[in-house]
């Protein structure tokens, strides 16, 4: 399994092609390739993970916010 360093945030990938298997998306909703996912705000943030909030389309090399409001949290 891929492990991150505790000293600095690693390079992050928002597209499912590279991010799946790297344990970088912290949201419980996970990836749903080429579909829109509604991500809820998490109660806790884990180190070195990103958390989109709002509606995001999961693309191969990125995520596209499709809701009027949204944000990304990172710890």
CSV table of N, CA and C in Angstrom, one decimal:
chain,number,residue,atom,x,y,z
A,1,UNK,N,0.8,-1.2,0.0
A,1,UNK,CA,0.0,0.0,0.0
A,1,UNK,C,0.9,1.2,0.0
A,2,UNK,N,0.4,2.3,-0.7
A,2,UNK,CA,1.1,3.5,-0.8
A,2,UNK,C,1.1,4.2,0.5
A,3,UNK,N,2.3,4.7,1.0
A,3,UNK,CA,2.4,5.5,2.2
A,3,UNK,C,3.0,6.9,2.0
A,4,UNK,N,2.4,7.8,2.7
A,4,UNK,CA,2.9,9.2,2.6
A,4,UNK,C,3.9,9.5,3.7
A,5,UNK,N,4.8,10.5,3.4
A,5,UNK,CA,5.7,11.0,4.4
A,5,UNK,C,4.9,11.8,5.4
A,6,UNK,N,5.3,11.8,6.7
A,6,UNK,CA,4.7,12.7,7.7
A,6,UNK,C,5.3,14.1,7.7
A,7,UNK,N,6.3,14.3,6.9
A,7,UNK,CA,7.0,15.6,6.9
A,7,UNK,C,6.4,16.7,6.0
A,8,UNK,N,5.8,16.3,4.9
A,8,UNK,CA,5.3,17.3,4.0
A,8,UNK,C,4.1,16.6,3.2
A,9,UNK,N,3.2,17.5,2.7
A,9,UNK,CA,2.1,17.0,1.9
A,9,UNK,C,2.6,16.5,0.5
A,10,UNK,N,2.3,15.3,0.1
A,10,UNK,CA,2.8,14.8,-1.2
A,10,UNK,C,2.1,15.5,-2.3
A,11,UNK,N,2.6,15.3,-3.5
A,11,UNK,CA,1.9,15.8,-4.7
A,11,UNK,C,0.5,15.1,-4.8
A,12,UNK,N,-0.5,15.9,-5.0
A,12,UNK,CA,-1.9,15.4,-4.9
A,12,UNK,C,-2.4,15.3,-6.4
A,13,UNK,N,-3.2,14.3,-6.6
A,13,UNK,CA,-3.9,14.1,-7.9
A,13,UNK,C,-5.4,14.1,-7.7
A,14,UNK,N,-6.1,14.9,-8.4
A,14,UNK,CA,-7.5,15.0,-8.3
A,14,UNK,C,-8.3,14.2,-9.3
A,15,UNK,N,-7.6,13.7,-10.3
A,15,UNK,CA,-8.2,12.9,-11.3
A,15,UNK,C,-8.2,11.4,-10.8
A,16,UNK,N,-9.2,10.7,-11.2
A,16,UNK,CA,-9.3,9.3,-10.7
A,16,UNK,C,-8.2,8.4,-11.2
A,17,UNK,N,-7.7,8.7,-12.4
A,17,UNK,CA,-6.7,7.8,-13.0
A,17,UNK,C,-5.5,7.6,-12.1
A,18,UNK,N,-5.0,8.7,-11.5
A,18,UNK,CA,-3.8,8.6,-10.7
A,18,UNK,C,-4.1,8.6,-9.2
A,19,UNK,N,-5.2,9.2,-8.8
A,19,UNK,CA,-5.6,9.3,-7.4
A,19,UNK,C,-6.0,8.0,-6.8
A,20,UNK,N,-6.8,7.2,-7.6
A,20,UNK,CA,-7.2,5.9,-7.0
A,20,UNK,C,-6.0,5.0,-6.7
A,21,UNK,N,-6.0,4.4,-5.6
A,21,UNK,CA,-4.9,3.6,-5.2
A,21,UNK,C,-3.8,4.3,-4.4
A,22,UNK,N,-3.9,5.7,-4.4
A,22,UNK,CA,-2.9,6.5,-3.7
A,22,UNK,C,-3.4,7.0,-2.4
A,23,UNK,N,-4.7,6.6,-2.1
A,23,UNK,CA,-5.3,7.0,-0.8
A,23,UNK,C,-5.2,8.5,-0.5
A,24,UNK,N,-5.5,9.3,-1.5
A,24,UNK,CA,-5.5,10.8,-1.3
A,24,UNK,C,-6.8,11.4,-1.1
A,25,UNK,N,-7.9,10.8,-1.7
A,25,UNK,CA,-9.2,11.3,-1.5
A,25,UNK,C,-9.8,10.9,-0.2
A,26,UNK,N,-10.0,11.8,0.7
A,26,UNK,CA,-10.5,11.4,2.1
A,26,UNK,C,-12.0,11.3,2.2
A,27,UNK,N,-12.7,11.7,1.3
A,27,UNK,CA,-14.2,11.7,1.3
A,27,UNK,C,-14.8,10.3,1.3
A,28,UNK,N,-15.7,10.0,2.1
A,28,UNK,CA,-16.4,8.7,2.1
A,28,UNK,C,-17.1,8.3,0.8
A,29,UNK,N,-17.5,9.4,0.1
A,29,UNK,CA,-18.2,9.1,-1.2
A,29,UNK,C,-17.3,8.5,-2.2
A,30,UNK,N,-16.0,8.7,-2.1
A,30,UNK,CA,-15.0,8.1,-3.1
A,30,UNK,C,-15.1,8.6,-4.5
A,31,UNK,N,-14.5,7.9,-5.4
A,31,UNK,CA,-14.6,8.3,-6.8
A,31,UNK,C,-15.7,7.5,-7.5
A,32,UNK,N,-16.3,8.2,-8.5
A,32,UNK,CA,-17.2,7.5,-9.4
A,32,UNK,C,-16.9,8.0,-10.8
A,33,UNK,N,-15.9,7.4,-11.5
A,33,UNK,CA,-15.4,7.8,-12.8
A,33,UNK,C,-16.4,8.3,-13.8
A,34,UNK,N,-16.2,9.5,-14.3
A,34,UNK,CA,-16.9,10.2,-15.3
A,34,UNK,C,-18.4,10.5,-14.9
A,35,UNK,N,-18.6,10.5,-13.6
A,35,UNK,CA,-19.9,10.9,-13.1
A,35,UNK,C,-19.8,12.0,-12.1
A,36,UNK,N,-21.0,12.6,-11.8
A,36,UNK,CA,-21.1,13.7,-10.8
A,36,UNK,C,-21.3,13.1,-9.4
A,37,UNK,N,-20.5,13.5,-8.4
A,37,UNK,CA,-20.7,13.0,-7.1
A,37,UNK,C,-20.9,14.2,-6.2
A,38,UNK,N,-21.9,14.0,-5.3
A,38,UNK,CA,-22.2,15.1,-4.2
A,38,UNK,C,-21.4,14.7,-3.0
A,39,UNK,N,-20.4,15.5,-2.7
A,39,UNK,CA,-19.5,15.3,-1.6
A,39,UNK,C,-20.0,16.1,-0.4
A,40,UNK,N,-20.1,15.5,0.8
A,40,UNK,CA,-20.5,16.2,2.0
A,40,UNK,C,-19.3,16.7,2.8
A,41,UNK,N,-19.5,17.7,3.6
A,41,UNK,CA,-18.3,18.1,4.4
A,41,UNK,C,-18.0,17.1,5.5
A,42,UNK,N,-16.7,16.8,5.6
A,42,UNK,CA,-16.4,15.8,6.6
A,42,UNK,C,-16.3,16.3,8.0
A,43,UNK,N,-16.5,15.5,9.0
A,43,UNK,CA,-16.4,15.9,10.4
A,43,UNK,C,-14.9,16.0,10.8
A,44,UNK,N,-14.1,15.1,10.3
A,44,UNK,CA,-12.6,15.1,10.6
A,44,UNK,C,-11.8,15.1,9.3
A,45,UNK,N,-10.7,15.7,9.3
A,45,UNK,CA,-9.8,15.7,8.2
A,45,UNK,C,-8.5,14.8,8.5
A,46,UNK,N,-8.2,13.9,7.6
A,46,UNK,CA,-7.0,13.1,7.8
A,46,UNK,C,-5.8,13.8,7.1
A,47,UNK,N,-4.6,13.7,7.7
A,47,UNK,CA,-3.4,14.3,7.1
A,47,UNK,C,-3.2,13.8,5.7
A,48,UNK,N,-2.8,14.7,4.8
A,48,UNK,CA,-2.4,14.5,3.4
A,48,UNK,C,-3.5,14.0,2.5
A,49,UNK,N,-4.8,14.3,2.9
A,49,UNK,CA,-5.9,13.9,2.1
A,49,UNK,C,-6.7,15.1,1.7
A,50,UNK,N,-7.4,15.1,0.5
A,50,UNK,CA,-8.2,16.2,0.1
A,50,UNK,C,-9.7,15.8,0.2
A,51,UNK,N,-10.5,16.8,0.4
A,51,UNK,CA,-11.9,16.6,0.6
A,51,UNK,C,-12.7,17.6,-0.2
A,52,UNK,N,-13.2,17.2,-1.4
A,52,UNK,CA,-14.1,18.2,-2.1
A,52,UNK,C,-15.4,18.2,-1.4
A,53,UNK,N,-16.1,19.4,-1.5
A,53,UNK,CA,-17.4,19.6,-0.9
A,53,UNK,C,-18.3,20.2,-1.9
A,54,UNK,N,-19.4,19.7,-2.1
A,54,UNK,CA,-20.3,20.1,-3.2
A,54,UNK,C,-20.4,19.1,-4.3
A,55,UNK,N,-20.9,19.4,-5.5
A,55,UNK,CA,-21.0,18.5,-6.6
A,55,UNK,C,-19.9,18.6,-7.5
A,56,UNK,N,-19.2,17.5,-7.7
A,56,UNK,CA,-18.0,17.5,-8.5
A,56,UNK,C,-18.1,16.3,-9.6
A,57,UNK,N,-17.7,16.6,-10.8
A,57,UNK,CA,-17.6,15.6,-11.8
A,57,UNK,C,-16.2,15.0,-11.7
A,58,UNK,N,-16.2,13.7,-11.6
A,58,UNK,CA,-14.9,12.9,-11.5
A,58,UNK,C,-14.4,12.6,-12.9
A,59,UNK,N,-13.3,13.3,-13.3
A,59,UNK,CA,-12.7,13.1,-14.6
A,59,UNK,C,-11.4,12.4,-14.4
A,60,UNK,N,-10.9,11.8,-15.5
A,60,UNK,CA,-9.6,11.0,-15.5
A,60,UNK,C,-8.5,11.8,-14.9
A,61,UNK,N,-8.3,13.1,-15.3
A,61,UNK,CA,-7.1,13.8,-14.8
A,61,UNK,C,-7.5,15.1,-14.0
A,62,UNK,N,-8.7,15.2,-13.5
A,62,UNK,CA,-9.1,16.3,-12.7
A,62,UNK,C,-10.5,16.1,-12.1
A,63,UNK,N,-11.0,17.1,-11.4
A,63,UNK,CA,-12.3,17.1,-10.9
A,63,UNK,C,-12.9,18.5,-11.3
A,64,UNK,N,-14.1,18.5,-11.7
A,64,UNK,CA,-14.7,19.7,-12.2
A,64,UNK,C,-15.9,20.0,-11.2
A,65,UNK,N,-15.9,21.2,-10.6
A,65,UNK,CA,-17.0,21.6,-9.7
A,65,UNK,C,-18.2,21.9,-10.6
A,66,UNK,N,-19.4,21.3,-10.4
A,66,UNK,CA,-20.5,21.5,-11.2
A,66,UNK,C,-21.7,22.2,-10.4
A,67,UNK,N,-21.5,22.3,-9.1
A,67,UNK,CA,-22.5,23.0,-8.3
A,67,UNK,C,-22.1,24.5,-8.2
A,68,UNK,N,-23.1,25.3,-7.8
A,68,UNK,CA,-22.8,26.8,-7.7
A,68,UNK,C,-21.9,27.1,-6.6
A,69,UNK,N,-21.8,26.3,-5.5
A,69,UNK,CA,-20.9,26.5,-4.4
A,69,UNK,C,-20.2,25.2,-4.1
A,70,UNK,N,-19.0,25.3,-3.7
A,70,UNK,CA,-18.1,24.2,-3.4
A,70,UNK,C,-16.8,24.6,-2.9
A,71,UNK,N,-16.1,23.7,-2.3
A,71,UNK,CA,-14.7,24.0,-1.8
A,71,UNK,C,-13.9,22.7,-1.8
A,72,UNK,N,-12.7,22.9,-1.5
A,72,UNK,CA,-11.8,21.7,-1.3
A,72,UNK,C,-11.1,22.0,0.0
A,73,UNK,N,-11.1,21.0,0.9
A,73,UNK,CA,-10.4,21.1,2.2
A,73,UNK,C,-9.2,20.1,2.1
A,74,UNK,N,-8.1,20.6,2.8
A,74,UNK,CA,-6.9,19.8,2.8
A,74,UNK,C,-6.3,19.9,4.2
A,75,UNK,N,-5.8,18.8,4.7
A,75,UNK,CA,-5.2,18.8,6.0
A,75,UNK,C,-3.7,18.4,5.9
